[in-house]
PDB file of C-alpha atoms in Angstrom:
ATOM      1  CA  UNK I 166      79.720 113.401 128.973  1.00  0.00           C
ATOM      2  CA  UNK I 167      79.942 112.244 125.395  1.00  0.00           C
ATOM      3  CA  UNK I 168      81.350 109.136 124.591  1.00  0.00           C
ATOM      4  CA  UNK I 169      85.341 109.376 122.966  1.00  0.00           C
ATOM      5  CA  UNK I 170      85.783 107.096 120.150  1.00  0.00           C
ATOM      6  CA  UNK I 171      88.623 105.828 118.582  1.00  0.00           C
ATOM      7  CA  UNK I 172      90.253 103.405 115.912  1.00  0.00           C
ATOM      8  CA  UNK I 173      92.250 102.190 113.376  1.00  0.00           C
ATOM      9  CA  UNK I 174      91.896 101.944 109.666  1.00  0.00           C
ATOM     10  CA  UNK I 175      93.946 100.432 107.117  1.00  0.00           C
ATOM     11  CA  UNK I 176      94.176 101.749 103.954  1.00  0.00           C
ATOM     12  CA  UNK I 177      95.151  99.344 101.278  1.00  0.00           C
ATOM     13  CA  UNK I 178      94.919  98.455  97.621  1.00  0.00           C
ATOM     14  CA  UNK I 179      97.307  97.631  94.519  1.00  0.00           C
ATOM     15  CA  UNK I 180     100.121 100.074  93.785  1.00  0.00           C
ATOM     16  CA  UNK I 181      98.626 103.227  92.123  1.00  0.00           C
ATOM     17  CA  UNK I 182      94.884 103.744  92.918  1.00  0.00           C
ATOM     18  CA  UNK I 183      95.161 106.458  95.332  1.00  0.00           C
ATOM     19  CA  UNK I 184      95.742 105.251  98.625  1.00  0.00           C
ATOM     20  CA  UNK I 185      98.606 108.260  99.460  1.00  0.00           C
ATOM     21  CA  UNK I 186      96.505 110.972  97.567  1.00  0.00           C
ATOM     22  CA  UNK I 187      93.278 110.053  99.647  1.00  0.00           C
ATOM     23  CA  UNK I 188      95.041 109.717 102.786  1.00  0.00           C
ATOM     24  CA  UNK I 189      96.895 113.341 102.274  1.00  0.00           C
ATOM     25  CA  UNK I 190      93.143 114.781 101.324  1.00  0.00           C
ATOM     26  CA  UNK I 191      91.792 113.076 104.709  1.00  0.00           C
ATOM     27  CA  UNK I 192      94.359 114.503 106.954  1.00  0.00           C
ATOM     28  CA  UNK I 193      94.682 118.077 105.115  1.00  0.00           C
ATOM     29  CA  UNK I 194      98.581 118.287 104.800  1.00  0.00           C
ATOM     30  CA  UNK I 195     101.231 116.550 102.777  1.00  0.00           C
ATOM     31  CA  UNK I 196     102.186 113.383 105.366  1.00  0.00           C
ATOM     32  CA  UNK I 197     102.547 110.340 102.488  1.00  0.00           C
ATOM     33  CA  UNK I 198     104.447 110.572  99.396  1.00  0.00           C
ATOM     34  CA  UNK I 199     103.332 111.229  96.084  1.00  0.00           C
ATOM     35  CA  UNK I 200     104.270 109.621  92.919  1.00  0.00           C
ATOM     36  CA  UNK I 201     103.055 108.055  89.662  1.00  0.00           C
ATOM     37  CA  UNK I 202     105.511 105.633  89.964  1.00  0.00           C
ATOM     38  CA  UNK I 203     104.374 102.292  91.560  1.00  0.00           C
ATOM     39  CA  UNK I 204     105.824 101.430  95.280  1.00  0.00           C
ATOM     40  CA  UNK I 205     106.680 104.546  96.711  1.00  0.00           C
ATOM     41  CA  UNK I 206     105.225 104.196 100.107  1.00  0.00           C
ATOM     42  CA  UNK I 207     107.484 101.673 101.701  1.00  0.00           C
ATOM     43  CA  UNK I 208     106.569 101.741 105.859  1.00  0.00           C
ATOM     44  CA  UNK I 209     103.279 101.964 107.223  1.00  0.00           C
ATOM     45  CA  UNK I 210     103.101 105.800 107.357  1.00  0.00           C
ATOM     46  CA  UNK I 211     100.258 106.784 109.590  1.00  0.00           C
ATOM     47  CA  UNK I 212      97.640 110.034 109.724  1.00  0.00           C
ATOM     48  CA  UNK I 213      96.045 110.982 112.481  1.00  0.00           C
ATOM     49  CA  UNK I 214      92.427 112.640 112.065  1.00  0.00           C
ATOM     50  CA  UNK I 215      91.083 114.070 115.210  1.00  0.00           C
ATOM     51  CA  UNK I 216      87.591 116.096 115.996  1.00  0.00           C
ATOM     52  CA  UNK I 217      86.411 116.860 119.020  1.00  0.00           C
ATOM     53  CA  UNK I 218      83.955 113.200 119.386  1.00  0.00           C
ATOM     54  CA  UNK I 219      86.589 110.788 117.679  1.00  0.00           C
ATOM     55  CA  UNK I 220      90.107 109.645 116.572  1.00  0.00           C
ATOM     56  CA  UNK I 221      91.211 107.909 113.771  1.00  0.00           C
ATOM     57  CA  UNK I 222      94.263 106.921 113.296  1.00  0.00           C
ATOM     58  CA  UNK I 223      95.032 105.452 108.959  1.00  0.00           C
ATOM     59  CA  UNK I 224      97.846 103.191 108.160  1.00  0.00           C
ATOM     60  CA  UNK I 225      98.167 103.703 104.706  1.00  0.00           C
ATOM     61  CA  UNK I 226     100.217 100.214 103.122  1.00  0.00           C
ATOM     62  CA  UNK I 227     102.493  99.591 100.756  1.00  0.00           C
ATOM     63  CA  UNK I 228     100.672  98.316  97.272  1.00  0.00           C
ATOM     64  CA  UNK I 229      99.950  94.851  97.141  1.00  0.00           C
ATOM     65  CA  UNK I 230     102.196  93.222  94.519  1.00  0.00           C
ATOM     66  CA  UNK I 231     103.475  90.145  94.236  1.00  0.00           C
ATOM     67  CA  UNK I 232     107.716  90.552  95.353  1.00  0.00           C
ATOM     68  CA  UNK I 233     110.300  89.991  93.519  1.00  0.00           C
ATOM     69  CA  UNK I 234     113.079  90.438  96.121  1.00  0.00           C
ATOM     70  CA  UNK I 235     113.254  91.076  99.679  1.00  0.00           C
ATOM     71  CA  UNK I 236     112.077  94.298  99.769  1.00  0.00           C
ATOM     72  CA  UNK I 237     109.182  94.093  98.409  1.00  0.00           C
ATOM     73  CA  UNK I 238     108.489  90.705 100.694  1.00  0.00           C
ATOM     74  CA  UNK I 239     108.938  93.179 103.715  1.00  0.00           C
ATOM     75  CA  UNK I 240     106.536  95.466 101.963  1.00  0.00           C
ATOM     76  CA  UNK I 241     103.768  92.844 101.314  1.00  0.00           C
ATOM     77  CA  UNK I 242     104.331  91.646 104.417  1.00  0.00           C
ATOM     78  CA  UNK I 243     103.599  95.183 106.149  1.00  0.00           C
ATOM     79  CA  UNK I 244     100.769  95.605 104.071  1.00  0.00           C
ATOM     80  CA  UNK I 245      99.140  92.587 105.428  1.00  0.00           C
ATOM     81  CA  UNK I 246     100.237  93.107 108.532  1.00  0.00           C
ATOM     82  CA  UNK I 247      98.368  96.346 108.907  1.00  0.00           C
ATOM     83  CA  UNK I 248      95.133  94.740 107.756  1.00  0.00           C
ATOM     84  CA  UNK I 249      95.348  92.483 111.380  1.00  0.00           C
ATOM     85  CA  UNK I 250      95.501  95.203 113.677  1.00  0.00           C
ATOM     86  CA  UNK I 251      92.713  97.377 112.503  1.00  0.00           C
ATOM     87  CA  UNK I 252      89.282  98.297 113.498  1.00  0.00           C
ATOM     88  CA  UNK I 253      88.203  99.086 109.681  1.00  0.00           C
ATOM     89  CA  UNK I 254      89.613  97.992 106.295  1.00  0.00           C
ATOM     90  CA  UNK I 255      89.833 100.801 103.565  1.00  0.00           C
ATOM     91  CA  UNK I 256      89.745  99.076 100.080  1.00  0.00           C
ATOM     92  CA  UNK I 257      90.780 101.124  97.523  1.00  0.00           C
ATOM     93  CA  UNK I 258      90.579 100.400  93.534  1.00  0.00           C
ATOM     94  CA  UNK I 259      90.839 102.874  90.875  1.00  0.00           C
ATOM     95  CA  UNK I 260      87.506 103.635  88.561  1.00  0.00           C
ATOM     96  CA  UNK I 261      89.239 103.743  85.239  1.00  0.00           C
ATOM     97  CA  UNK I 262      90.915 100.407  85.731  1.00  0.00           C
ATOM     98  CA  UNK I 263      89.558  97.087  85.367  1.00  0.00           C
ATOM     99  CA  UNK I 264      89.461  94.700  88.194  1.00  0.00           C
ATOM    100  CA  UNK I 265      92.691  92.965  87.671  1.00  0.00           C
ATOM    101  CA  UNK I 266      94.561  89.911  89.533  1.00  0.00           C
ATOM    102  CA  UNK I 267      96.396  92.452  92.434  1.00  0.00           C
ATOM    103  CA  UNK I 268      92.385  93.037  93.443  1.00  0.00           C
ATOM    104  CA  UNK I 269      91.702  89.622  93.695  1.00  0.00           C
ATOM    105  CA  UNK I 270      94.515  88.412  95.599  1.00  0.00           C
ATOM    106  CA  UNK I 271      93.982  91.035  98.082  1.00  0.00           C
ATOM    107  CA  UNK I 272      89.920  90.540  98.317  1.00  0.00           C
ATOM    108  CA  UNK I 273      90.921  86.883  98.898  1.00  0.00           C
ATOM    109  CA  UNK I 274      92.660  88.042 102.048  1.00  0.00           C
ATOM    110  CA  UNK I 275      90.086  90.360 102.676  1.00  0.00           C
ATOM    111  CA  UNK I 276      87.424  87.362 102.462  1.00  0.00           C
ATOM    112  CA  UNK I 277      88.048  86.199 106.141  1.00  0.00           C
ATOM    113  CA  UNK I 278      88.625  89.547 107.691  1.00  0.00           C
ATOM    114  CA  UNK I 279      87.107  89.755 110.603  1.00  0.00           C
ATOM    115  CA  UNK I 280      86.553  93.747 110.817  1.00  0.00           C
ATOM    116  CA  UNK I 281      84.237  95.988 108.607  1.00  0.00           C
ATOM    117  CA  UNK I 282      85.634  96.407 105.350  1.00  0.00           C
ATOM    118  CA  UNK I 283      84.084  99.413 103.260  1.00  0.00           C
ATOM    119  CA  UNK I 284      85.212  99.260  99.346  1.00  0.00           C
ATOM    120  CA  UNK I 285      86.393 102.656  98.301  1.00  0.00           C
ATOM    121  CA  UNK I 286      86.175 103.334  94.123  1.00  0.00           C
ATOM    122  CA  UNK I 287      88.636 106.336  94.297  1.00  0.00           C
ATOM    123  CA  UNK I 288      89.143 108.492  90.944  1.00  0.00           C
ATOM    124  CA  UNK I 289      85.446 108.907  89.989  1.00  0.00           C
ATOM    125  CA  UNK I 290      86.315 112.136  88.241  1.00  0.00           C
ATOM    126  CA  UNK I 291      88.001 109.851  85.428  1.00  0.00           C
ATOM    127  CA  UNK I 292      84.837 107.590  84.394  1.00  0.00           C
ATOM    128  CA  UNK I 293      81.463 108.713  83.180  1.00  0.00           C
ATOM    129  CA  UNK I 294      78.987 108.471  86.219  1.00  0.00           C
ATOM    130  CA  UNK I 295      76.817 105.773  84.360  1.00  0.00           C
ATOM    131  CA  UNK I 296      80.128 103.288  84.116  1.00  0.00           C
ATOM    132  CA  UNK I 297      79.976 103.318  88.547  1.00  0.00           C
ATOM    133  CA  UNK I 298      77.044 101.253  88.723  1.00  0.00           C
ATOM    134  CA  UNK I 299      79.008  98.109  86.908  1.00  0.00           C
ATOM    135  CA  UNK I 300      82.074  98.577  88.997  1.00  0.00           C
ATOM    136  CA  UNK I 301      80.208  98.232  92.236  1.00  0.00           C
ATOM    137  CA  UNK I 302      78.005  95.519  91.132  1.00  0.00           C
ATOM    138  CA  UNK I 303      81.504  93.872  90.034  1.00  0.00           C
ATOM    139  CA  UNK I 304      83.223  94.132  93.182  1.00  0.00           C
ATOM    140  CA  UNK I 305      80.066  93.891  95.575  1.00  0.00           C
ATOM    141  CA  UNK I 306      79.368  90.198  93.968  1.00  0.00           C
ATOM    142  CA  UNK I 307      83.271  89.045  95.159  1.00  0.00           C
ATOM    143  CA  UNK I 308      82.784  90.182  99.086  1.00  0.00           C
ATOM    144  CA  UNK I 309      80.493  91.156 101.635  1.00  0.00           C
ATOM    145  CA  UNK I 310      81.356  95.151 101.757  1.00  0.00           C
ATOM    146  CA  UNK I 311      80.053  96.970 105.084  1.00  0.00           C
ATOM    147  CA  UNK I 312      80.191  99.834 102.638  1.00  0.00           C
ATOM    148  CA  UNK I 313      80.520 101.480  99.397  1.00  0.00           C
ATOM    149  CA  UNK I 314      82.100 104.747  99.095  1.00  0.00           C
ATOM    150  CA  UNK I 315      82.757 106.090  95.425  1.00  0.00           C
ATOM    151  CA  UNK I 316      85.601 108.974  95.839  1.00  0.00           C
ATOM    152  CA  UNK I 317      87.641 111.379  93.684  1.00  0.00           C
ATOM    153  CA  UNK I 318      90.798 111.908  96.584  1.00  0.00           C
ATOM    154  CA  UNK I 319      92.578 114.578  94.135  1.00  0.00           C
ATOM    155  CA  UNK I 320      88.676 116.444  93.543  1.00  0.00           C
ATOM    156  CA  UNK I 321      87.748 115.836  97.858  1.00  0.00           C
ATOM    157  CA  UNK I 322      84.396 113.846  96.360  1.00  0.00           C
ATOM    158  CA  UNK I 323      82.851 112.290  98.719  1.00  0.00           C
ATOM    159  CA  UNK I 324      85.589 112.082 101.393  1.00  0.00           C
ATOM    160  CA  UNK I 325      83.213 114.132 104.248  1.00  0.00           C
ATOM    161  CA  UNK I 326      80.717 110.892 103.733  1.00  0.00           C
ATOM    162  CA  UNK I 327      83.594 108.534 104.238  1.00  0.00           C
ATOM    163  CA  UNK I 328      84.786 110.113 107.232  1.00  0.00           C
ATOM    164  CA  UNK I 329      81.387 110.374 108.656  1.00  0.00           C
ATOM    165  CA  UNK I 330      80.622 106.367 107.948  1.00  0.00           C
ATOM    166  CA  UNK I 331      83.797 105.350 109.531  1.00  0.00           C
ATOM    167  CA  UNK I 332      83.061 107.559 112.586  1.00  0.00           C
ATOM    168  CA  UNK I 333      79.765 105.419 113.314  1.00  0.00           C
ATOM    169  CA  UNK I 334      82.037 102.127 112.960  1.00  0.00           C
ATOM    170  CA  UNK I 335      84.946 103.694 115.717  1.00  0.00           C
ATOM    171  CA  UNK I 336      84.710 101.562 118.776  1.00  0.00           C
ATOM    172  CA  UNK I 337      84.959 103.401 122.114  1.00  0.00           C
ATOM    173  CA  UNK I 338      88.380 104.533 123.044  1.00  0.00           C
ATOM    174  CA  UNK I 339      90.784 107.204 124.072  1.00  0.00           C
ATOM    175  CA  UNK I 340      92.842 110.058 122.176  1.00  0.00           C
ATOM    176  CA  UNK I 341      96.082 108.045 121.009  1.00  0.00           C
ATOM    177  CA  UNK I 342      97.570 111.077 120.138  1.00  0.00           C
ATOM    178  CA  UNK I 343      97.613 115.101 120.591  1.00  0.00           C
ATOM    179  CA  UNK I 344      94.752 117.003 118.476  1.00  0.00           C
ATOM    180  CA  UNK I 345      97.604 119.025 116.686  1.00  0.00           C
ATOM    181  CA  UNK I 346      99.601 115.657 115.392  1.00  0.00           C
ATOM    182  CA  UNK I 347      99.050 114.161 112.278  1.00  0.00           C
ATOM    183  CA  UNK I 348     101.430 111.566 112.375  1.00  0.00           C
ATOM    184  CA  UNK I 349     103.341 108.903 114.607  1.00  0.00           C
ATOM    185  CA  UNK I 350     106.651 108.946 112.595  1.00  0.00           C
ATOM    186  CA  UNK I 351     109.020 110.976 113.942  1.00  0.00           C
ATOM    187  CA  UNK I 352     109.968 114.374 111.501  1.00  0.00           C
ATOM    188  CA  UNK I 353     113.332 113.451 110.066  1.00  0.00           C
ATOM    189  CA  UNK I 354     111.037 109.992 108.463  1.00  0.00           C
ATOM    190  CA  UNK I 355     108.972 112.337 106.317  1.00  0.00           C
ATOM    191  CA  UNK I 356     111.991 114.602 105.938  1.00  0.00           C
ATOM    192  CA  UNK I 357     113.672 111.686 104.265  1.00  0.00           C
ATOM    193  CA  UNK I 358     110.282 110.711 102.374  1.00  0.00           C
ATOM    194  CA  UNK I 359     109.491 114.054 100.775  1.00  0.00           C
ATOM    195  CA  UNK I 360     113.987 113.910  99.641  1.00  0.00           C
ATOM    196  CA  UNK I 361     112.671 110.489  98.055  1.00  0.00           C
ATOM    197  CA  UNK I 362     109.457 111.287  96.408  1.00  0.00           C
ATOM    198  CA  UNK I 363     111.706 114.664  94.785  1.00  0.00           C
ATOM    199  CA  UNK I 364     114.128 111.924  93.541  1.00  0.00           C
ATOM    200  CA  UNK I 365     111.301 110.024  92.498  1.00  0.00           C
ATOM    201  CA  UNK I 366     109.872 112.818  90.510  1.00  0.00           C
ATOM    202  CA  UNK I 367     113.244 114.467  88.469  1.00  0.00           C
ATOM    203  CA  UNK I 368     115.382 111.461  87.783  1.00  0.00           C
ATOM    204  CA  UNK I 369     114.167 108.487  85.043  1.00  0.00           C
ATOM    205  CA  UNK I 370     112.824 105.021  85.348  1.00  0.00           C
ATOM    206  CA  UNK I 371     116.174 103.333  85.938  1.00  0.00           C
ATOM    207  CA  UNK I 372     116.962 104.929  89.552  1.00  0.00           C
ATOM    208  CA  UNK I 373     113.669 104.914  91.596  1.00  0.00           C
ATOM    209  CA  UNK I 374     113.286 101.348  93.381  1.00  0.00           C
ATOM    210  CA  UNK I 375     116.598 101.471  94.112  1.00  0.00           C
ATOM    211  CA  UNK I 376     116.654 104.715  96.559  1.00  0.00           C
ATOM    212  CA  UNK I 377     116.471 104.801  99.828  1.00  0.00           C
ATOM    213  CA  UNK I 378     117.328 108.324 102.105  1.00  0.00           C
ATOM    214  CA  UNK I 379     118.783 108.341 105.496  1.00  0.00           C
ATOM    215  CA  UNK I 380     119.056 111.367 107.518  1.00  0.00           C
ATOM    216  CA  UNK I 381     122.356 111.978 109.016  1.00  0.00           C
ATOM    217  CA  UNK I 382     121.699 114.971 111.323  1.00  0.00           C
ATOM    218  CA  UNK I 383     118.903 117.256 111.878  1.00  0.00           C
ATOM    219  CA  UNK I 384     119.524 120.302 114.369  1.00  0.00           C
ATOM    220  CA  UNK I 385     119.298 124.493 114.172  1.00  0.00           C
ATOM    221  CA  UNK I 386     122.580 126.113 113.279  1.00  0.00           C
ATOM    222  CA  UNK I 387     123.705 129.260 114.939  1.00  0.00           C
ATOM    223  CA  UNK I 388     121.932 131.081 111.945  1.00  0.00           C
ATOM    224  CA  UNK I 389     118.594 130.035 113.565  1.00  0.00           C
ATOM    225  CA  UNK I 390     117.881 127.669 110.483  1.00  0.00           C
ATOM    226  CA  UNK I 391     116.969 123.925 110.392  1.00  0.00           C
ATOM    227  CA  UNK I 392     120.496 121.745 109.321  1.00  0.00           C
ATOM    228  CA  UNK I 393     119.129 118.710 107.700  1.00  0.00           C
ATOM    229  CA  UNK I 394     122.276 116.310 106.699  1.00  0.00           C
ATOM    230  CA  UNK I 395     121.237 113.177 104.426  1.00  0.00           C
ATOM    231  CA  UNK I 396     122.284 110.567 102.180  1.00  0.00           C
ATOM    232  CA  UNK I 397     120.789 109.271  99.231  1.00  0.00           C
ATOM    233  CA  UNK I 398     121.566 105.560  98.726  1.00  0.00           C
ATOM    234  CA  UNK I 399     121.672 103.677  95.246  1.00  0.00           C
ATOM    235  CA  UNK I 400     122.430 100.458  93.982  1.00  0.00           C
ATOM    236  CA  UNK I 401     124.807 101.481  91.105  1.00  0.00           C
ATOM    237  CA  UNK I 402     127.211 103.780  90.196  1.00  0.00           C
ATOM    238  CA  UNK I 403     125.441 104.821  86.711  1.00  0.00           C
ATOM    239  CA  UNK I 404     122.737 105.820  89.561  1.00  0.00           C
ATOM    240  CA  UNK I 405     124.461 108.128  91.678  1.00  0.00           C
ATOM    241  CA  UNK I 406     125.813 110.121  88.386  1.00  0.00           C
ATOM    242  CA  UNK I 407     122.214 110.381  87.081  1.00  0.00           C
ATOM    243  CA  UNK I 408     121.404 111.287  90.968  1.00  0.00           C
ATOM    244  CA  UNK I 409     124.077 114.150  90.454  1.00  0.00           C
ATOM    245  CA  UNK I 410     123.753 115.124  86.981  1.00  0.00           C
ATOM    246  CA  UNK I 411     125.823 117.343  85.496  1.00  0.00           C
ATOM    247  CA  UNK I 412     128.032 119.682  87.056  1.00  0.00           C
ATOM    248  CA  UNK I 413     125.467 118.561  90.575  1.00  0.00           C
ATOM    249  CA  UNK I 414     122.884 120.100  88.542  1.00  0.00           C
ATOM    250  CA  UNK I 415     120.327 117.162  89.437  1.00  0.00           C
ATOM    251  CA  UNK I 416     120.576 116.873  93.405  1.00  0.00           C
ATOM    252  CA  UNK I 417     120.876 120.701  93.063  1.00  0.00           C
ATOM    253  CA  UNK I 418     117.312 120.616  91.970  1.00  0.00           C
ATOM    254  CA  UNK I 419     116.351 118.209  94.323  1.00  0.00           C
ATOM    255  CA  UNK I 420     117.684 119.697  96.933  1.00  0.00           C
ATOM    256  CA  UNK I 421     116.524 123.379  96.546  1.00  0.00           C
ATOM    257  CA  UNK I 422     112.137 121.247  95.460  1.00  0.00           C
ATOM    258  CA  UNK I 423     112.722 118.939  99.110  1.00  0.00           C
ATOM    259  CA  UNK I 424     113.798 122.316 101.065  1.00  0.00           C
ATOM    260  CA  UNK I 425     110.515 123.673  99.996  1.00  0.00           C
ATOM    261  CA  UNK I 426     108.476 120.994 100.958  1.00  0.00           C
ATOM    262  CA  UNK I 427     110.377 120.544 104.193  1.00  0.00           C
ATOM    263  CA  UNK I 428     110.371 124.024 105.179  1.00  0.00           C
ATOM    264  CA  UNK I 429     106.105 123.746 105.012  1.00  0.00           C
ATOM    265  CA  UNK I 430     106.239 120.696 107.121  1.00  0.00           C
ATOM    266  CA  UNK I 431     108.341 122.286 109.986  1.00  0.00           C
ATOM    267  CA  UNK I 432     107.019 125.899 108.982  1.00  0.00           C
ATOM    268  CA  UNK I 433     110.703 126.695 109.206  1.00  0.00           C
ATOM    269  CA  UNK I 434     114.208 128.038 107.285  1.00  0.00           C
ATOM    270  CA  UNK I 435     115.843 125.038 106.213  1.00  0.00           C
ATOM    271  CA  UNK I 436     119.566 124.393 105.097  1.00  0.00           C
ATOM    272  CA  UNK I 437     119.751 121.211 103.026  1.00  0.00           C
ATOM    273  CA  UNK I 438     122.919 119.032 102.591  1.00  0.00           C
ATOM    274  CA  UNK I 439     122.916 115.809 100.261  1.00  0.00           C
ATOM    275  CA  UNK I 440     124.909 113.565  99.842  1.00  0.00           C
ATOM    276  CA  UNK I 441     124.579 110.320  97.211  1.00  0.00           C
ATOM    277  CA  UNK I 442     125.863 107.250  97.972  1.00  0.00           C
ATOM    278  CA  UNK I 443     126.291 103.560  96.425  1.00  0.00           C
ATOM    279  CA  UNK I 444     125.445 100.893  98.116  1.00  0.00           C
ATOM    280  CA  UNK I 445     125.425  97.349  95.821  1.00  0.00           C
ATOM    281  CA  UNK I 446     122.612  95.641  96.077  1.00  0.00           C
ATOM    282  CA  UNK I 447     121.278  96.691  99.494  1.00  0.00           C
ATOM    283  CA  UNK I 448     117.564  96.190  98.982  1.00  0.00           C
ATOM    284  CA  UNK I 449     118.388  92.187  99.006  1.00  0.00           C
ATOM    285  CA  UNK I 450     121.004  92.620 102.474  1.00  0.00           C
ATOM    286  CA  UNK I 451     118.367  92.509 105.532  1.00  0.00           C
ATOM    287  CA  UNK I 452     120.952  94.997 107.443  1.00  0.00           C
ATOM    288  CA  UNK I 453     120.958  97.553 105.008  1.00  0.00           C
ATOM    289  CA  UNK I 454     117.025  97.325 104.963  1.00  0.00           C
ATOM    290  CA  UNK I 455     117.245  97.465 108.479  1.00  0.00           C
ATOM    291  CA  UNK I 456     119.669 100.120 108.613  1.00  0.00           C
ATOM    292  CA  UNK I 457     117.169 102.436 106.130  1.00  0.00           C
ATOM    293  CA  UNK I 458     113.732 101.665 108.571  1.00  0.00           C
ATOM    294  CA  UNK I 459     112.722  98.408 106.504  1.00  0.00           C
ATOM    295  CA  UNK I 460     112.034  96.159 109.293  1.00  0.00           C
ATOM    296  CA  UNK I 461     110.306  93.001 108.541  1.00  0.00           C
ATOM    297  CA  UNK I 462     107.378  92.968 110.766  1.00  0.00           C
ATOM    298  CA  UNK I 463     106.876  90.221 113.904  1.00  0.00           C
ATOM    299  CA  UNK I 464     103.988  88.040 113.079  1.00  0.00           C
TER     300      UNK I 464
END
């Protein structure tokens, strides 16, 4: 019988190269959010690809960035976290951006890794071809890369040939997780990740660090549709009025874009409640961060 093989790979990088985006294109369906706005995935969300010879299972990270309040210490501290308790390291940096200081502090970790770690230049689609031969030599003369992959994630460039490399580096191992999963977190976490990202997306710069979505309830109502209950949490109470809008215009539309999404993820009818609520300060209180799935990771 063929060998099974099976593995980790972490999927990291500085906020905004395309970790989510290549990580979404990997696994087929919408699993991470998406958003132009830096720090939106907070947890270690996880994909799981599966063919009939191997599984791999990708912990996409939060960005590397350097914190400037508890939060984003429990993010960091995920992020690095997830690069101990791989089998592979994806590095990902962006093609139309030069190397800056986030890629060096994180190739300094990356130095004494002691798994492959293959250096991905995602968004090839935005440079001229002639420019990749410079960013590789650039990188290449910092670290030791098992690999090079150049990849467009929004075009699908190039992603069969990563898949296909990390296959050959997938020690031997069992199926973690049913062929027909494509994640470990449990539904109501992308539920409440898909209400973010739409939050994320409609309201302006001054709300979106400071959400967070909890879901209250999550059960079919006697009309045979999905009741999803949940709470958007702010920091201020000029937040929760933008959050509202006027006359509940705003969480209107962001109820009525999330339903959409949710109802592809559970390929069912969905009835959406929101709620918005103000919380002061909770991204520097460790209970609220533990109360909205921020748990600082054991060492």
């Amino acid at each position: 019988m063929e060998k099974h093989t099976s593995g980790f790979a972490a999927i990291v990088g500085r906020p905004n190269v395309g970790k989510s985006t290549l990580l979404n294109r990997i696994i087929g369906q919408k699993i991470t959010i998406i958003s132009d706005k830096a720090q939106t995935t907070r947890n270690k969300i996880q994909g799981v690809y599966t063919t009939p010879e191997t599984q791999i299972i990708f912990i996409d990270t939060p960005g590397i960035h350097k914190p400037k309040h508890r939060l984003g210490d429990v993010m960091v501290e995920a992020a690095y976290s997830a690069i101990r308790e791989v089998d592979v390291v994806l590095f990902v940096v962006s093609a139309d951006q030069k190397r800056g200081k986030g890629d060096n502090l994180i190739m300094e970790r990356l130095k004494n890794s002691s798994v492959p770690v293959f250096l991905i230049i995602n968004k090839i689609d935005k440079i001229h071809p002639d420019h990749l031969l410079e960013i590789i030599q650039d990188y290449s003369e910092q670290i030791d890369f098992a690999e090079v992959i150049p990849t467009s994630a929004t075009l699908g460039n190039n992603v069969e040939t990563l898949l296909t490399s990390l296959e050959s580096y997938m020690p031997e191992g069992p199926k973690y997780f049913p062929e027909d999963q494509v994640t470990d977190h449990p539904e109501y976490f992308i539920v409440s990740e898909l209400i973010r990202e739409k939050v994320l997306l409609l309201t302006r710069d001054e709300v979106p660090h400071s959400v967070a979505v909890t879901i209250e309830s999550m059960k079919r109502n006697e009309n045979d549709k999905i009741h999803i209950q949940a709470t958007i949490i702010v920091e201020r109470d000029s937040q929760k009025g933008i959050i509202i809008g006027k006359s509940g215009q705003m969480l209107k539309k962001i109820g009525s874009l999330a339903r959409r999404e949710i109802e592809n993820l559970l390929g069912d009818k969905v009835y959406l409640e929101l709620w918005v609520k103000v919380q002061k300060n909770w991204r520097d209180k460790q209970t609220y961060l533990n109360d909205y799935g921020y748990k600082k990771d054991e060492e």
